[in-house]
Short mmCIF file of C-alpha atoms in Angstrom, two decimals:
data_model
loop_
_atom_site.label_atom_id
_atom_site.label_comp_id
_atom_site.label_asym_id
_atom_site.label_seq_id
_atom_site.Cartn_x
_atom_site.Cartn_y
_atom_site.Cartn_z
CA UNK A 4 192.37 -14.50 -85.04
CA UNK A 5 191.40 -14.84 -81.48
CA UNK A 6 193.17 -14.89 -78.10
CA UNK A 7 192.13 -17.00 -75.00
CA UNK A 8 192.63 -16.80 -71.24
CA UNK A 9 194.30 -19.56 -69.49
CA UNK A 10 192.85 -21.28 -66.62
CA UNK A 11 193.92 -19.81 -63.21
CA UNK A 12 196.14 -17.15 -64.86
CA UNK A 13 195.73 -13.36 -64.19
CA UNK A 14 193.57 -11.67 -66.93
CA UNK A 15 194.24 -8.09 -68.41
CA UNK A 16 191.92 -6.61 -70.72
CA UNK A 17 193.04 -5.43 -74.08
CA UNK A 18 193.47 -1.80 -75.09
CA UNK A 19 190.90 -0.79 -77.76
CA UNK A 20 191.58 1.80 -80.27
CA UNK A 21 191.48 5.43 -78.76
CA UNK A 22 191.66 8.21 -81.14
CA UNK A 23 193.64 10.97 -79.77
CA UNK A 24 194.06 9.87 -76.42
CA UNK A 25 196.31 6.69 -76.86
CA UNK A 26 195.07 5.24 -73.65
CA UNK A 27 193.37 1.90 -72.71
CA UNK A 28 189.51 2.35 -72.27
CA UNK A 29 189.70 0.59 -68.95
CA UNK A 30 192.53 -0.84 -66.29
CA UNK A 31 193.67 -4.37 -66.03
CA UNK A 32 195.96 -6.46 -64.05
CA UNK A 33 199.56 -5.77 -65.12
CA UNK A 34 202.98 -5.78 -63.59
CA UNK A 35 203.77 -2.58 -61.61
CA UNK A 36 201.47 -0.05 -62.71
CA UNK A 37 198.00 -1.73 -62.49
CA UNK A 38 197.14 -0.82 -66.07
CA UNK A 39 197.76 -2.32 -69.50
CA UNK A 40 199.92 -0.19 -71.62
CA UNK A 41 197.89 1.10 -74.75
CA UNK A 42 198.68 -0.67 -77.73
CA UNK A 43 196.04 -0.21 -80.28
CA UNK A 44 196.41 2.18 -83.39
CA UNK A 45 196.56 5.77 -82.34
CA UNK A 46 195.49 8.64 -84.63
CA UNK A 47 195.64 12.52 -84.00
CA UNK A 48 192.68 14.63 -82.85
CA UNK A 49 191.09 16.96 -85.16
CA UNK A 50 191.11 16.76 -89.10
CA UNK A 51 193.71 14.01 -90.29
CA UNK A 52 195.93 14.50 -92.99
CA UNK A 53 194.59 13.19 -96.31
CA UNK A 54 195.75 10.15 -98.09
CA UNK A 55 196.23 8.94 -101.55
CA UNK A 56 197.45 5.19 -102.44
CA UNK A 57 200.03 4.84 -105.22
CA UNK A 58 199.74 1.08 -106.00
CA UNK A 59 196.25 0.16 -105.01
CA UNK A 60 196.45 -3.75 -105.59
CA UNK A 61 195.67 -6.55 -103.69
CA UNK A 62 197.40 -5.89 -100.31
CA UNK A 63 195.90 -2.22 -100.32
CA UNK A 64 192.33 -3.32 -101.26
CA UNK A 65 192.50 -6.30 -98.46
CA UNK A 66 194.45 -4.29 -95.91
CA UNK A 67 195.37 -0.56 -96.32
CA UNK A 68 191.72 0.41 -97.29
CA UNK A 69 189.89 -1.46 -94.55
CA UNK A 70 192.21 -0.18 -92.05
CA UNK A 71 191.56 3.28 -93.06
CA UNK A 72 188.08 2.94 -93.55
CA UNK A 73 187.59 1.78 -89.80
CA UNK A 74 189.57 4.89 -88.67
CA UNK A 75 187.89 7.55 -90.99
CA UNK A 76 190.98 8.18 -92.76
CA UNK A 77 190.08 10.39 -95.90
CA UNK A 78 191.43 8.42 -98.78
CA UNK A 79 191.40 11.22 -101.56
CA UNK A 80 192.24 8.87 -104.44
CA UNK A 81 194.08 5.71 -105.67
CA UNK A 82 196.16 4.74 -108.54
CA UNK A 83 197.30 1.28 -109.94
CA UNK A 84 199.35 0.51 -113.29
CA UNK A 85 196.18 -1.21 -114.62
CA UNK A 86 192.91 0.53 -114.70
CA UNK A 87 190.85 -2.43 -114.16
CA UNK A 88 192.67 -3.03 -111.02
CA UNK A 89 190.99 0.09 -109.35
CA UNK A 90 187.65 0.55 -111.36
CA UNK A 91 185.62 -0.82 -108.45
CA UNK A 92 187.49 0.73 -105.38
CA UNK A 93 185.06 3.65 -105.14
CA UNK A 94 182.07 1.43 -105.13
CA UNK A 95 183.54 -0.90 -102.60
CA UNK A 96 185.17 1.70 -100.62
CA UNK A 97 182.50 4.90 -100.91
CA UNK A 98 185.13 7.22 -98.85
CA UNK A 99 187.58 7.02 -101.85
CA UNK A 100 186.80 10.06 -104.21
CA UNK A 101 189.15 9.69 -107.12
CA UNK A 102 190.69 6.81 -109.43
CA UNK A 103 193.89 8.92 -110.68
CA UNK A 104 194.89 8.17 -114.40
CA UNK A 105 198.63 8.50 -113.74
CA UNK A 106 201.16 8.81 -110.92
CA UNK A 107 201.77 12.51 -111.86
CA UNK A 108 198.20 13.18 -111.57
CA UNK A 109 198.11 11.73 -108.13
CA UNK A 110 201.05 13.50 -107.15
CA UNK A 111 199.98 16.87 -108.23
CA UNK A 112 196.76 16.62 -106.56
CA UNK A 113 196.73 19.43 -103.84
CA UNK A 114 194.14 17.56 -101.54
CA UNK A 115 196.81 14.85 -101.05
CA UNK A 116 198.96 15.07 -97.74
CA UNK A 117 200.42 11.60 -97.44
CA UNK A 118 201.24 9.33 -100.49
CA UNK A 119 200.97 5.79 -99.28
CA UNK A 120 203.21 3.85 -101.82
CA UNK A 121 202.51 0.22 -102.12
CA UNK A 122 203.88 -0.82 -105.37
CA UNK A 123 206.33 -3.75 -105.72
CA UNK A 124 209.96 -3.05 -104.48
CA UNK A 125 211.37 -2.29 -107.89
CA UNK A 126 211.44 1.37 -108.42
CA UNK A 127 209.95 2.28 -104.99
CA UNK A 128 212.71 4.79 -104.17
CA UNK A 129 211.90 6.55 -107.39
CA UNK A 130 208.32 6.77 -106.32
CA UNK A 131 209.39 8.05 -102.65
CA UNK A 132 211.75 10.57 -104.46
CA UNK A 133 208.84 11.58 -106.69
CA UNK A 134 206.24 12.14 -103.84
CA UNK A 135 209.03 14.13 -101.77
CA UNK A 136 209.60 16.47 -104.78
CA UNK A 137 205.91 16.98 -104.94
CA UNK A 138 205.91 18.13 -101.20
CA UNK A 139 204.04 14.82 -99.88
CA UNK A 140 204.77 12.82 -96.73
CA UNK A 141 205.24 9.21 -97.54
CA UNK A 142 204.32 5.80 -96.14
CA UNK A 143 206.02 3.30 -98.34
CA UNK A 144 205.69 -0.49 -98.20
CA UNK A 145 208.43 -2.98 -96.96
CA UNK A 146 211.35 -3.62 -97.68
CA UNK A 147 211.69 -0.11 -98.43
CA UNK A 148 214.91 -0.78 -100.25
CA UNK A 149 217.64 -2.85 -100.15
CA UNK A 150 219.98 -0.10 -101.54
CA UNK A 151 220.70 1.67 -98.25
CA UNK A 152 223.19 4.14 -99.90
CA UNK A 153 220.33 5.02 -102.32
CA UNK A 154 218.04 5.85 -99.57
CA UNK A 155 220.42 8.38 -97.70
CA UNK A 156 219.90 11.07 -100.31
CA UNK A 157 216.07 10.89 -99.87
CA UNK A 158 216.30 10.90 -96.25
CA UNK A 159 218.33 14.22 -96.45
CA UNK A 160 215.96 15.55 -98.75
CA UNK A 161 212.88 14.89 -96.40
CA UNK A 162 214.74 16.63 -93.52
CA UNK A 163 215.44 19.60 -95.63
CA UNK A 164 211.76 19.95 -96.62
CA UNK A 165 210.16 18.98 -93.35
CA UNK A 166 208.57 16.02 -94.85
CA UNK A 167 208.12 12.63 -92.98
CA UNK A 168 208.91 9.33 -94.65
CA UNK A 169 207.64 6.22 -92.72
CA UNK A 170 207.95 2.33 -93.45
CA UNK A 171 204.88 0.10 -93.48
CA UNK A 172 206.38 -1.93 -90.79
CA UNK A 173 202.88 -3.11 -89.96
CA UNK A 174 203.83 -5.94 -87.75
CA UNK A 175 205.02 -3.79 -85.01
CA UNK A 176 201.16 -2.79 -84.54
CA UNK A 177 200.22 -6.56 -84.37
CA UNK A 178 198.35 -6.65 -80.92
CA UNK A 179 200.61 -9.28 -79.44
CA UNK A 180 203.88 -7.66 -80.65
CA UNK A 181 202.90 -4.26 -79.94
CA UNK A 182 201.75 -4.98 -76.34
CA UNK A 183 205.04 -6.83 -75.98
CA UNK A 184 206.99 -3.94 -77.20
CA UNK A 185 205.20 -1.57 -74.71
CA UNK A 186 205.89 -3.94 -71.78
CA UNK A 187 209.71 -4.26 -72.65
CA UNK A 188 209.92 -0.80 -72.82
CA UNK A 189 208.25 -0.27 -69.43
CA UNK A 190 210.87 -2.63 -67.94
CA UNK A 191 208.56 -5.55 -67.33
CA UNK A 192 211.02 -8.21 -67.97
CA UNK A 193 214.08 -6.35 -67.27
CA UNK A 194 217.13 -6.49 -69.71
CA UNK A 195 216.51 -8.41 -72.54
CA UNK A 196 218.77 -11.58 -72.79
CA UNK A 197 217.29 -13.40 -75.82
CA UNK A 198 214.23 -13.44 -78.36
CA UNK A 199 213.24 -16.43 -80.31
CA UNK A 200 210.47 -16.91 -83.10
CA UNK A 201 209.43 -20.16 -84.75
CA UNK A 202 207.37 -19.97 -87.95
CA UNK A 203 204.93 -23.02 -87.34
CA UNK A 204 202.56 -22.55 -90.08
CA UNK A 205 202.31 -23.39 -93.89
CA UNK A 206 204.02 -20.77 -96.21
CA UNK A 207 202.22 -18.65 -98.56
CA UNK A 208 202.12 -19.47 -102.19
CA UNK A 209 205.66 -19.01 -103.51
CA UNK A 210 206.22 -21.12 -106.64
CA UNK A 211 205.22 -19.43 -109.63
CA UNK A 212 205.04 -15.89 -108.06
CA UNK A 213 207.37 -13.18 -108.37
CA UNK A 214 208.77 -13.94 -104.85
CA UNK A 215 210.14 -16.90 -106.38
CA UNK A 216 212.22 -14.97 -108.37
CA UNK A 217 213.77 -12.83 -105.33
CA UNK A 218 217.29 -14.52 -104.10
CA UNK A 219 217.10 -15.79 -100.78
CA UNK A 220 213.40 -14.52 -100.46
CA UNK A 221 212.65 -15.87 -96.82
CA UNK A 222 215.82 -13.99 -95.61
CA UNK A 223 215.44 -10.78 -97.57
CA UNK A 224 211.72 -10.13 -97.63
CA UNK A 225 209.43 -12.70 -95.72
CA UNK A 226 211.31 -12.55 -92.44
CA UNK A 227 211.52 -8.59 -92.64
CA UNK A 228 208.64 -8.30 -90.20
CA UNK A 229 210.26 -10.69 -87.74
CA UNK A 230 213.82 -9.01 -88.18
CA UNK A 231 212.36 -5.48 -87.46
CA UNK A 232 210.25 -6.51 -84.27
CA UNK A 233 213.11 -8.32 -82.87
CA UNK A 234 215.25 -5.33 -83.34
CA UNK A 235 212.66 -3.29 -81.59
CA UNK A 236 212.91 -5.50 -78.55
CA UNK A 237 216.68 -5.35 -78.58
CA UNK A 238 216.82 -1.71 -79.27
CA UNK A 239 219.57 0.08 -77.63
CA UNK A 240 221.97 -3.03 -77.80
CA UNK A 241 225.24 -3.23 -80.16
CA UNK A 242 225.11 -6.02 -82.50
CA UNK A 243 228.39 -8.14 -82.98
CA UNK A 244 227.50 -10.78 -85.70
CA UNK A 245 224.60 -12.06 -87.90
CA UNK A 246 224.60 -15.45 -89.37
CA UNK A 247 221.63 -17.05 -91.53
CA UNK A 248 220.95 -19.90 -93.55
CA UNK A 249 218.34 -21.22 -95.98
CA UNK A 250 218.00 -24.70 -97.62
CA UNK A 251 215.42 -26.55 -99.61
CA UNK A 252 213.37 -29.19 -97.64
CA UNK A 253 212.17 -32.60 -98.35
CA UNK A 254 208.85 -32.52 -100.31
CA UNK A 255 209.57 -29.04 -101.83
CA UNK A 256 208.49 -29.15 -105.39
CA UNK A 257 211.34 -28.57 -108.15
CA UNK A 258 209.12 -25.61 -109.35
CA UNK A 259 209.42 -23.80 -106.15
CA UNK A 260 213.00 -22.06 -106.95
CA UNK A 261 213.50 -20.52 -103.37
CA UNK A 262 214.56 -22.57 -100.44
CA UNK A 263 211.47 -23.02 -98.10
CA UNK A 264 213.43 -23.24 -94.69
CA UNK A 265 215.66 -20.49 -93.27
CA UNK A 266 217.14 -19.24 -90.04
CA UNK A 267 218.73 -15.99 -88.90
CA UNK A 268 220.65 -15.53 -85.85
CA UNK A 269 221.75 -12.14 -84.46
CA UNK A 270 224.38 -11.98 -81.40
CA UNK A 271 224.95 -8.70 -79.49
CA UNK A 272 228.09 -7.45 -77.77
CA UNK A 273 226.61 -7.91 -74.32
CA UNK A 274 225.88 -11.57 -75.03
CA UNK A 275 221.86 -10.93 -75.85
CA UNK A 276 220.74 -12.68 -79.02
CA UNK A 277 217.86 -13.74 -81.20
CA UNK A 278 216.90 -16.70 -83.43
CA UNK A 279 214.43 -16.87 -86.19
CA UNK A 280 213.45 -19.97 -87.53
CA UNK A 281 211.13 -21.07 -90.70
CA UNK A 282 211.33 -24.86 -90.80
CA UNK A 283 209.51 -25.24 -94.16
CA UNK A 284 205.98 -25.57 -95.40
CA UNK A 285 204.60 -26.87 -91.99
CA UNK A 286 201.69 -29.51 -92.12
CA UNK A 287 199.56 -28.59 -89.05
CA UNK A 288 195.90 -28.16 -88.02
CA UNK A 289 197.02 -25.41 -85.62
CA UNK A 290 199.18 -23.14 -87.18
CA UNK A 291 200.91 -20.25 -85.40
CA UNK A 292 203.86 -18.33 -85.21
CA UNK A 293 205.06 -18.51 -81.34
CA UNK A 294 207.49 -16.19 -79.79
CA UNK A 295 209.57 -15.62 -76.73
CA UNK A 296 211.20 -12.57 -75.02
CA UNK A 297 213.48 -13.87 -72.29
CA UNK A 298 214.84 -11.00 -69.93
CA UNK A 299 216.75 -10.60 -66.68
CA UNK A 300 213.47 -10.29 -64.63
CA UNK A 301 210.81 -12.23 -66.38
CA UNK A 302 209.65 -13.81 -69.66
CA UNK A 303 207.20 -12.89 -72.58
CA UNK A 304 205.65 -15.64 -74.29
CA UNK A 305 202.96 -15.00 -77.30
CA UNK A 306 202.02 -16.12 -80.71
CA UNK A 307 200.72 -14.24 -83.71
CA UNK A 308 199.03 -15.65 -86.74
CA UNK A 309 197.41 -18.43 -85.33
CA UNK A 310 196.71 -19.28 -81.46
CA UNK A 311 197.13 -15.53 -80.69
CA UNK A 312 197.80 -14.81 -76.90
CA UNK A 313 200.64 -12.88 -74.85
CA UNK A 314 201.40 -13.65 -71.45
CA UNK A 315 203.90 -12.20 -68.88
CA UNK A 316 205.78 -14.21 -66.27
CA UNK A 317 207.33 -12.13 -63.72
CA UNK A 318 208.29 -13.66 -60.29
CA UNK A 319 205.38 -15.54 -58.99
CA UNK A 320 202.64 -14.02 -61.16
CA UNK A 321 201.65 -15.00 -64.78
CA UNK A 322 199.54 -12.50 -66.45
CA UNK A 323 197.55 -13.60 -69.69
CA UNK A 324 196.41 -10.60 -71.62
CA UNK A 325 192.88 -10.82 -73.33
CA UNK A 326 193.99 -9.01 -76.43
CA UNK A 327 191.92 -7.13 -78.79
CA UNK A 328 192.53 -6.65 -82.60
CA UNK A 329 194.56 -8.61 -85.17
CA UNK A 330 197.61 -7.68 -87.16
CA UNK A 331 195.35 -7.58 -90.25
CA UNK A 332 194.15 -5.10 -90.32
CA UNK A 333 194.99 -3.18 -87.01
CA UNK A 334 198.68 -3.24 -87.97
CA UNK A 335 198.04 -1.33 -91.13
CA UNK A 336 196.13 1.33 -89.11
CA UNK A 337 198.96 1.53 -86.68
CA UNK A 338 201.55 2.48 -89.27
CA UNK A 339 199.36 5.11 -90.61
CA UNK A 340 198.08 6.42 -87.42
CA UNK A 341 201.61 6.74 -86.15
CA UNK A 342 202.95 8.64 -89.40
CA UNK A 343 199.97 11.14 -89.07
CA UNK A 344 200.51 11.54 -85.33
CA UNK A 345 204.13 12.73 -86.18
CA UNK A 346 202.93 14.88 -89.04
CA UNK A 347 200.75 16.52 -86.71
CA UNK A 348 203.09 16.61 -83.78
CA UNK A 349 206.11 17.89 -86.03
CA UNK A 350 208.42 15.00 -84.93
CA UNK A 351 209.80 11.81 -86.80
CA UNK A 352 207.65 8.72 -86.84
CA UNK A 353 208.78 5.73 -84.63
CA UNK A 354 208.35 3.77 -87.91
CA UNK A 355 210.55 6.33 -89.99
CA UNK A 356 212.66 5.14 -92.80
CA UNK A 357 215.84 6.52 -90.99
CA UNK A 358 214.95 4.06 -87.87
CA UNK A 359 214.25 1.21 -90.51
CA UNK A 360 217.82 1.42 -91.73
CA UNK A 361 219.09 -0.53 -88.83
CA UNK A 362 216.34 -3.38 -89.90
CA UNK A 363 217.69 -3.14 -93.43
CA UNK A 364 221.35 -3.54 -92.38
CA UNK A 365 220.35 -6.75 -90.49
CA UNK A 366 218.47 -8.14 -93.29
CA UNK A 367 221.37 -7.31 -95.73
CA UNK A 368 224.04 -8.86 -93.39
CA UNK A 369 221.60 -12.03 -93.27
CA UNK A 370 221.47 -12.21 -97.19
CA UNK A 371 225.21 -12.06 -97.37
CA UNK A 372 225.47 -14.85 -94.79
CA UNK A 373 222.93 -16.93 -96.55
CA UNK A 374 224.94 -16.42 -99.58
CA UNK A 375 228.03 -17.40 -98.19
CA UNK A 376 226.49 -20.82 -96.77
CA UNK A 377 225.94 -19.47 -93.26
CA UNK A 378 229.16 -17.89 -92.44
CA UNK A 379 229.31 -15.46 -89.66
CA UNK A 380 228.94 -11.81 -90.79
CA UNK A 381 230.58 -8.95 -88.46
CA UNK A 382 227.82 -6.33 -88.24
CA UNK A 383 228.97 -3.55 -85.75
CA UNK A 384 225.77 -1.26 -85.58
CA UNK A 385 223.23 0.12 -82.84
CA UNK A 386 220.07 -1.13 -82.68
#
C-alpha cells in the first residue's frame, strides 16, 4: 500500500520507526507545532523482553513474525496445535530458536517474558489465565473475548502480580489511523463531532470458513478494529446509544451463511456520533476503506487498505501527509512495541485489556442491536 501527495497541497514527511526515541526523523509541515507527531512503532531502548508465540498459524507467520524480525524482537519459541504448522518456522525465521511441543512447555520456559497468544477465540481466556499463572506478560489476539465478566478476574490477577495484558488491536498502529489519533490528541481538529468509515473493498473469503459460523460476524469480529479506532477518536465522551444491523445482499451465495452487509452507529450524549458501514462484497478496481473525522476546528480525511492517505484540513490550509509504512506489518510491531515499553516503564499499555473493555462493550451492544433487527440499545459508558 502506498500513499501519494495531492498536487498543490501541503506535504509532511512521514515519521519512520525510531527505536527508543519515539520521534520523527525529520520535521515537516503540520498544524501548529511545525512537526509531524511520531506515529511509527516504538520499542524501548536496551534489551527487549523475550517473546514466545502461542498459536503460530497463518496470521502469526505472515504478520507477527515478519514484524518482530524487522525490529529485532527475540522470539524464543513458537507452538501450534499441529506440529507441521510450525516445522519450517525456524528455517524461514532464523531468529526463532525453539518449536515447543506443548503449551505447558512454552509457558514453563524461563527465557520467555511475553506470551503472544494468537489462537482462535475459543479458549483464549484459558490461555491468558495460564500465561498469567506462569508469570508471563500477555499480548492476546482480538477479539480478546466476548465474555467481559469472565475477563475481569484475570485483570485483577494481572494487577496483583504486576503483569501486563495487552490486546492485539493492531489497527491502531496503521499509519493513517495512528497519525490521525496523534493529531486528534494534539487538538488539530478541535472537539470531535463525527467519525465515518466506509468499507469500499471486497470482503475476505467467508463462505466455508470458521468465520461463517460466528453469529453476526461482521459486527462481532470483522468490524472490531473499526469500532476500536473510532472509540480512540471519541475518547473521553459518554456513549448514549448503539444501533447496528446486518443483512444478506443481492448476489450473496446461499453457502455464505453470515450477512455480507452491516452498519454500526454510535451516538454520544453531547451529540457526537460515529457510523461504520460495510455495503457488501464490493466490486471495484480501486479498493479502499475511506474515513472522515470531523471536528469543531477541522477535518481529517484518509483511507486504509487501499488508496492509503491522510490529509488535515484546518482553516485555509490543507496538509496531505506523505506516510511511511502500512498496517501490515507495522500495526503488529506497534502493539508489541507498546506492550514492551509498558513492561520496561512499569505502566499499563495503551492497548491494555482493561482499556479494551469499552471496545468490547460497544461490540456487544452492536451485536444485541443486530439480533433485535436494528433496535437502539442504550449503553451509558465512558469512552
